[in-house]
mmCIF file of C-alpha atoms and ligand atoms in Angstrom:
data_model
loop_
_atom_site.group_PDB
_atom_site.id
_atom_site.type_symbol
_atom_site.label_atom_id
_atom_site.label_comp_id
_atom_site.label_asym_id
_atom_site.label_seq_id
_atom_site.Cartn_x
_atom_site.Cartn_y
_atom_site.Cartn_z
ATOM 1 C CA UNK A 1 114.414 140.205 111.103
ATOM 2 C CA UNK A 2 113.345 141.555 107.845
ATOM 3 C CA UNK A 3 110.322 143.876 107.882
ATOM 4 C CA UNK A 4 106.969 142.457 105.975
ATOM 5 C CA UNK A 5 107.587 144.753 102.648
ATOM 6 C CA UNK A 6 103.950 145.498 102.528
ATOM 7 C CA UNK A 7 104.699 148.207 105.521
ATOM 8 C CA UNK A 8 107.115 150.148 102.798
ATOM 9 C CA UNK A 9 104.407 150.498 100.582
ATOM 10 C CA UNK A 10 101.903 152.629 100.277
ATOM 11 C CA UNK A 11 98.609 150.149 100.401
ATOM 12 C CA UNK A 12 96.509 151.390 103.056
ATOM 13 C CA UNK A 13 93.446 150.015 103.202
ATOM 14 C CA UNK A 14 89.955 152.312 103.326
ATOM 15 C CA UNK A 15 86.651 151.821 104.478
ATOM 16 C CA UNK A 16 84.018 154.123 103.263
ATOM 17 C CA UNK A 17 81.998 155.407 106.588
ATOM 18 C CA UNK A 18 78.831 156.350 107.580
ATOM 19 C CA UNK A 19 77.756 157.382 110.662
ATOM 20 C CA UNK A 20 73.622 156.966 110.759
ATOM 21 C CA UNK A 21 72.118 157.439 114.356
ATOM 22 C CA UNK A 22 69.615 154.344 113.818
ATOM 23 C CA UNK A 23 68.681 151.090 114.741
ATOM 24 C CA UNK A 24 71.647 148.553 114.760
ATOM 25 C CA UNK A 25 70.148 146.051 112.613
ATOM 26 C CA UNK A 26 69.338 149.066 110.131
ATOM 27 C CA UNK A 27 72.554 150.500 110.107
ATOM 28 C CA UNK A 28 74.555 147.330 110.540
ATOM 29 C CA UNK A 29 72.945 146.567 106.774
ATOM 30 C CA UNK A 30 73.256 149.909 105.806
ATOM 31 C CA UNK A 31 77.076 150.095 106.947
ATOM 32 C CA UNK A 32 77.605 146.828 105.034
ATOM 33 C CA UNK A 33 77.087 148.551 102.127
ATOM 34 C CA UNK A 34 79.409 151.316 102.534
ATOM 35 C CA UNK A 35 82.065 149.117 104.053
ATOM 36 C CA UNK A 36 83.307 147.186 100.534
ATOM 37 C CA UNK A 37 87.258 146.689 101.169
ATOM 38 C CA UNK A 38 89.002 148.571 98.959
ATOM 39 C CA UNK A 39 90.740 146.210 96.458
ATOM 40 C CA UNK A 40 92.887 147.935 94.084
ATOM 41 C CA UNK A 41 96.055 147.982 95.993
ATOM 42 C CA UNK A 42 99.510 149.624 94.672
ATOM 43 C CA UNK A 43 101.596 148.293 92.704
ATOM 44 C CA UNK A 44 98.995 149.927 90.206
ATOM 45 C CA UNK A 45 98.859 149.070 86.771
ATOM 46 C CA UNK A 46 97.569 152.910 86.193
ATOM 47 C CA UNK A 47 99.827 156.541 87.108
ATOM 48 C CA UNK A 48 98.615 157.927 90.695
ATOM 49 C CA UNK A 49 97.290 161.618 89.734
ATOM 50 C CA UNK A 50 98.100 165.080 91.371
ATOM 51 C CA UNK A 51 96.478 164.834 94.280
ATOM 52 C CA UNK A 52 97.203 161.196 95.685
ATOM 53 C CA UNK A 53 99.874 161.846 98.955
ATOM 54 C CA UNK A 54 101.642 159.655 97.502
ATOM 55 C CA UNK A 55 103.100 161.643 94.789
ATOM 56 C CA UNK A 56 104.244 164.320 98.339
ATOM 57 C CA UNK A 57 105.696 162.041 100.174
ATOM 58 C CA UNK A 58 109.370 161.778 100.196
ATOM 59 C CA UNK A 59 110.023 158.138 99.299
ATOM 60 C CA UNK A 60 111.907 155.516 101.426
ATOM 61 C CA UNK A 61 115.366 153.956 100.444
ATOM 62 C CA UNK A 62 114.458 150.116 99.441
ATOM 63 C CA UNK A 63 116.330 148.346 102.255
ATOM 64 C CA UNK A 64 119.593 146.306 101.069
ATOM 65 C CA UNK A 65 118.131 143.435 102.154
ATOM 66 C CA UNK A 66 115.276 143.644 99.755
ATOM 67 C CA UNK A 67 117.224 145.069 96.614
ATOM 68 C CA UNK A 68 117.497 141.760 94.818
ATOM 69 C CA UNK A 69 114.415 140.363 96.397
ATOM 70 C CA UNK A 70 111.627 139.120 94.183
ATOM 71 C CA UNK A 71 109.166 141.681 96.178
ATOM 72 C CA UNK A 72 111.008 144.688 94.329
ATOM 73 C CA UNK A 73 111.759 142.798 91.114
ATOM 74 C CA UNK A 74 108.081 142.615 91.201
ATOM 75 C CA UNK A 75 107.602 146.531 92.094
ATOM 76 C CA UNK A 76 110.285 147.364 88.796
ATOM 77 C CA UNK A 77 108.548 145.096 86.560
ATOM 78 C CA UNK A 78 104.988 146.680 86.942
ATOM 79 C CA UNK A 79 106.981 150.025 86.549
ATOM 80 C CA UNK A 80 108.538 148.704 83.111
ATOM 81 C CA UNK A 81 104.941 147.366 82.296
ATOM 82 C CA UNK A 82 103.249 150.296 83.258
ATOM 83 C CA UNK A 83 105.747 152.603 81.110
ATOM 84 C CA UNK A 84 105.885 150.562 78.635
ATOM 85 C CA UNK A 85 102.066 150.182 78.322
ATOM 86 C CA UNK A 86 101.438 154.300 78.366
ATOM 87 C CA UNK A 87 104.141 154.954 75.802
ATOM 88 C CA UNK A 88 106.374 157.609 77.965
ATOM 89 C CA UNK A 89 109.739 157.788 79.098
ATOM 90 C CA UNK A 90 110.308 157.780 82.980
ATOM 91 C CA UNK A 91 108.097 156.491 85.708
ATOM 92 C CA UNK A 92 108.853 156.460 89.103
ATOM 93 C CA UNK A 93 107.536 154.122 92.164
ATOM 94 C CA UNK A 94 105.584 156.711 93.847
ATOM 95 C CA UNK A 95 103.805 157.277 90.640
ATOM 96 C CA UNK A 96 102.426 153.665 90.659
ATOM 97 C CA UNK A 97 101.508 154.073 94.494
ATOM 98 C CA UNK A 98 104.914 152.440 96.158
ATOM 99 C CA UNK A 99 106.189 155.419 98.156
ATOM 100 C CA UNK A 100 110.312 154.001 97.488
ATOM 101 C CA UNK A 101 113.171 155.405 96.010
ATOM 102 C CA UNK A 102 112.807 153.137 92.448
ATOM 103 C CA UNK A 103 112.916 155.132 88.857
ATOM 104 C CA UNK A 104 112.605 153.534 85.826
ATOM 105 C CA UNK A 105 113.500 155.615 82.200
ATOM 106 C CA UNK A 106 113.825 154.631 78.203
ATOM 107 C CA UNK A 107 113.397 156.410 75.213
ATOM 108 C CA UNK A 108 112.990 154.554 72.131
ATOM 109 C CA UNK A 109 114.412 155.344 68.565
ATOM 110 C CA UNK A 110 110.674 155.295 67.531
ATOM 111 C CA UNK A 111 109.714 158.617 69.918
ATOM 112 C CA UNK A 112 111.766 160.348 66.498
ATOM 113 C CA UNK A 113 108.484 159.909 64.304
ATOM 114 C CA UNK A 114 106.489 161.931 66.287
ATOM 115 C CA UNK A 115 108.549 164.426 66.339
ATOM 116 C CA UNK A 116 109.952 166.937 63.910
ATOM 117 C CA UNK A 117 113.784 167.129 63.479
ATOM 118 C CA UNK A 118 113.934 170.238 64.273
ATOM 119 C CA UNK A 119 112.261 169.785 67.940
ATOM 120 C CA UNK A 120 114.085 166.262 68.421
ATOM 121 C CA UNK A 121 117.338 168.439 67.706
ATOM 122 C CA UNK A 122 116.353 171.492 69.832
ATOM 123 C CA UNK A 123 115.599 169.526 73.271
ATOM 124 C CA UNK A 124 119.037 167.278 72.141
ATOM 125 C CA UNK A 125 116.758 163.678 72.505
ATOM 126 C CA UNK A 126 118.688 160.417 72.260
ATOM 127 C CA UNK A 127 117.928 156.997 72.689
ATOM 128 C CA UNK A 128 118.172 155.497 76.042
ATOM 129 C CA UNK A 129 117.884 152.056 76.724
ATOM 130 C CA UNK A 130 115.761 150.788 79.349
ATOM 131 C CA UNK A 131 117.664 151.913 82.771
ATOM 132 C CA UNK A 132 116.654 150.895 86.185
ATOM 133 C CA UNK A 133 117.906 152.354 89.077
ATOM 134 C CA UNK A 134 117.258 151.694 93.004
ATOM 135 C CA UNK A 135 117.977 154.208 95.417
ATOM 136 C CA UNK A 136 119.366 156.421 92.957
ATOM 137 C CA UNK A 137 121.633 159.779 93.662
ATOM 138 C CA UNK A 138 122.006 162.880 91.111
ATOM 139 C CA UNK A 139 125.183 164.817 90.436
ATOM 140 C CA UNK A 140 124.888 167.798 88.311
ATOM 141 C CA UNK A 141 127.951 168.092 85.999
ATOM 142 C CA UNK A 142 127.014 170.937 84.000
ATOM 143 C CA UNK A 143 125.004 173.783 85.152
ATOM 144 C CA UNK A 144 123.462 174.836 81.566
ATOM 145 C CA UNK A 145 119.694 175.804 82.086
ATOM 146 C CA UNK A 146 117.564 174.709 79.167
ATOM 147 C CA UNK A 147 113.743 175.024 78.966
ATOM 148 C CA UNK A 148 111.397 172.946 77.321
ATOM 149 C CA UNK A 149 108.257 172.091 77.526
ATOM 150 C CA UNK A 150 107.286 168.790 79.550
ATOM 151 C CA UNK A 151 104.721 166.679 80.950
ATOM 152 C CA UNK A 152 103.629 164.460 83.696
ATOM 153 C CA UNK A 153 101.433 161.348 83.618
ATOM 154 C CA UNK A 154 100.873 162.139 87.428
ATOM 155 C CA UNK A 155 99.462 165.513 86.006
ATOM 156 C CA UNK A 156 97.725 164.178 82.935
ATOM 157 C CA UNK A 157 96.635 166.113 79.959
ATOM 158 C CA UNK A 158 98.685 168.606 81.090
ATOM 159 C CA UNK A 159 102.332 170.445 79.953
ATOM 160 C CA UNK A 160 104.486 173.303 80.799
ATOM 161 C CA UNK A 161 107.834 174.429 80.343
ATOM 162 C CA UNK A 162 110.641 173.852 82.893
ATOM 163 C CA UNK A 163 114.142 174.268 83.162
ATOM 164 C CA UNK A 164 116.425 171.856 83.807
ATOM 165 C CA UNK A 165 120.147 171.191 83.928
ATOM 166 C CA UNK A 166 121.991 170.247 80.881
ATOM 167 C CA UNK A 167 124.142 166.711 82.389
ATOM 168 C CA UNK A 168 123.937 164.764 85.400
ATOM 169 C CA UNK A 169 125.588 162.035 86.532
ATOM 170 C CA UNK A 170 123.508 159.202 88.316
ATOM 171 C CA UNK A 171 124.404 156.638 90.523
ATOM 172 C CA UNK A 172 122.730 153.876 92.562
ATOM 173 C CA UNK A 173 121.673 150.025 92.275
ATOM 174 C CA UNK A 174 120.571 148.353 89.283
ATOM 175 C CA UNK A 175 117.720 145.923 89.405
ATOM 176 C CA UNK A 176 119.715 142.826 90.426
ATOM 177 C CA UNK A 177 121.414 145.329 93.036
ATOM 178 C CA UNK A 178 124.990 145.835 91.683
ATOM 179 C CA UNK A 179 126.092 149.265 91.885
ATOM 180 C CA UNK A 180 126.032 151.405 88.550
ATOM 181 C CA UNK A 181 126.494 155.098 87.299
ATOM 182 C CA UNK A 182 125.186 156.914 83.834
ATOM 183 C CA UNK A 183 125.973 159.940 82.385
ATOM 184 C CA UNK A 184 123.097 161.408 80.846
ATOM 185 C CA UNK A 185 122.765 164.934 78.854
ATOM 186 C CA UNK A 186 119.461 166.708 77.011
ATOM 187 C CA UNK A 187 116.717 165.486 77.420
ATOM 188 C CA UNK A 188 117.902 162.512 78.775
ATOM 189 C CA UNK A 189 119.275 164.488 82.060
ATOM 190 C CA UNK A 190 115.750 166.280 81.630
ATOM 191 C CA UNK A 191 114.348 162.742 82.173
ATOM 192 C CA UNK A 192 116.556 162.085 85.072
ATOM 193 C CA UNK A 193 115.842 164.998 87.086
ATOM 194 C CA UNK A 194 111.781 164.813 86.456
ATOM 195 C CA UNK A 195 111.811 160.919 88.177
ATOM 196 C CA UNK A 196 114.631 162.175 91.003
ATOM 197 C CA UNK A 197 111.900 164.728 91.852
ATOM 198 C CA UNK A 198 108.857 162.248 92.234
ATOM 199 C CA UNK A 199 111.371 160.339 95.009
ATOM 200 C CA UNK A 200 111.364 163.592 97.076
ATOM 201 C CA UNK A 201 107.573 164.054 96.858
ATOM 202 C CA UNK A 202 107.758 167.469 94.389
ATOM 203 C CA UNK A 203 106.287 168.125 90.924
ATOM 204 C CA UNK A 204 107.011 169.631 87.596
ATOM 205 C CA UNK A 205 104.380 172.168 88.500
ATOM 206 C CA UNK A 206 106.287 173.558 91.559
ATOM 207 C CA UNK A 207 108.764 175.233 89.474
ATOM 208 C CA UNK A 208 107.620 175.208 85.702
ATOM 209 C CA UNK A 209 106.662 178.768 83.860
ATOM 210 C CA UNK A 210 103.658 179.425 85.348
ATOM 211 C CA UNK A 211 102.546 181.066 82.069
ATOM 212 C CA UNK A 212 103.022 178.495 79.908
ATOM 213 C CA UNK A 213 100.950 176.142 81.764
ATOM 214 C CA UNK A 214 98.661 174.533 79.127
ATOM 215 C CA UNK A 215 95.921 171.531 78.563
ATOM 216 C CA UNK A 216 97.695 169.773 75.820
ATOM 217 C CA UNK A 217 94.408 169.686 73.774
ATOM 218 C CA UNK A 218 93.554 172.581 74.353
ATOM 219 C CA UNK A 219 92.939 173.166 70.685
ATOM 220 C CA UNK A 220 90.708 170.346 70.061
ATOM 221 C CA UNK A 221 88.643 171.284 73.209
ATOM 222 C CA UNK A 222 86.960 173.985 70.711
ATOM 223 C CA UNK A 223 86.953 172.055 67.359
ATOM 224 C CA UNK A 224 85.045 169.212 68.974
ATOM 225 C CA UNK A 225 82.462 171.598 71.453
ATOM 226 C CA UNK A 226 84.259 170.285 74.565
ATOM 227 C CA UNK A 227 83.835 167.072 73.707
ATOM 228 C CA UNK A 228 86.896 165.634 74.488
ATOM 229 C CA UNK A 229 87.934 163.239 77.069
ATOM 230 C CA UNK A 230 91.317 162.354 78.674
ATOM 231 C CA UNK A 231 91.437 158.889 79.834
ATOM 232 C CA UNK A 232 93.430 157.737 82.688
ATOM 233 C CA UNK A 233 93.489 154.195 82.059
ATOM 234 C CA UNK A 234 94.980 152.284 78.725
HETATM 235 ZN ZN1 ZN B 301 106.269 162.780 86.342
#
């Protein structure tokens, strides 16, 4: 018998408690207030943030009897939405609370126009199309270290440089569950690796260049007197 998918998830639901020594009609009312069900469950249409146990936890393999299933089709397309919507280039599940082995990357021509050529050259950035994979593996095939600088929308308004491998090869499901592998190089293996990472519960931060470790504005911090905000919603 197939497992209800909601116990793969991550959706727990929390009470806020309080624990007044009074009356029980007092604190029956008073506990009501307190007691709201939380009702923003995953799959979020926001990034979970450093922090969350979600983004520790290694994530489960989506069983094969659910690859297909309109349950994860639904889990991939709030990924694509939510990537998509926040203009970067990888997401994976944990990152929009669903503790499962699901990554989701693309990088659009139209990334080049915010960039110089010289930088789009440097970190050797190339279009991907939109690639979903389900319980995806990672091969190196070429040991190369390059460094760049990268960033997390788990770890928002944040960047730091990190090295990575030069080529991987990935395999695993697609999203209507047929097997498929990809070659990627540059910053595209860059991508691959980052995502891979969120599946075993680890972070950017827990091997970048500690001393590059920046706010991204930090510069506009002092030109506006602190007054600068980073939003986590878009
Ligand atoms: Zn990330």
């Amino acid at each position: 018998m197939l497992q209800p998918l909601h116990r793969l998830c991550r959706g727990h639901t929390r009470y806020l408690s309080t624990s007044l020594a009074t009356p029980q009609s007092f604190r029956k009312w008073y506990q009501q207030l307190w007691t709201t069900k939380r009702t923003n469950l995953p799959p979020y249409n926001h990034f979970t943030q450093v922090g969350d146990p979600v983004l520790r936890d290694k994530a489960a393999e989506v069983p094969a009897d659910y690859v297909n299933s309109k349950e994860i089709h639904a889990i991939i397309d709030q990924m694509v939405n939510v990537l998509r919507k926040y203009d970067c280039v990888g997401i994976a599940a944990p990152q929009i609370g669903v503790s499962l082995r699901i990554i989701a990357m693309e990088f659009k021509q139209g990334i080049k126009k915010d960039l110089s050529e010289a930088t789009y050259k440097a970190r050797q950035m190339s279009e991907l199309p939109l690639t979903v994979m389900i319980n995806p593996q990672l091969a190196v095939t070429d040991y190369t270290k390059h460094k760049h600088p990268e960033g997390c929308m788990s770890v928002r308004g944040f960047s730091a440089e990190v090295e990575r491998y030069a080529a991987v090869k990935l395999t695993g499901l697609n999203r209507e569950g047929s097997a498929t592998e990809l070659e990627l190089s540059g910053w595209n293996a860059r991508i691959a690796q980052h995502e891979m990472e969120h599946l075993d519960g680890k972070l950017y931060t827990d091997h970048m260049d500690r001393s590059t470790f920046m706010c991204t504005c930090w510069e506009t911090v002092n030109t506006k007197s602190g007054r600068v905000e980073i939003p986590f919603y878009k």
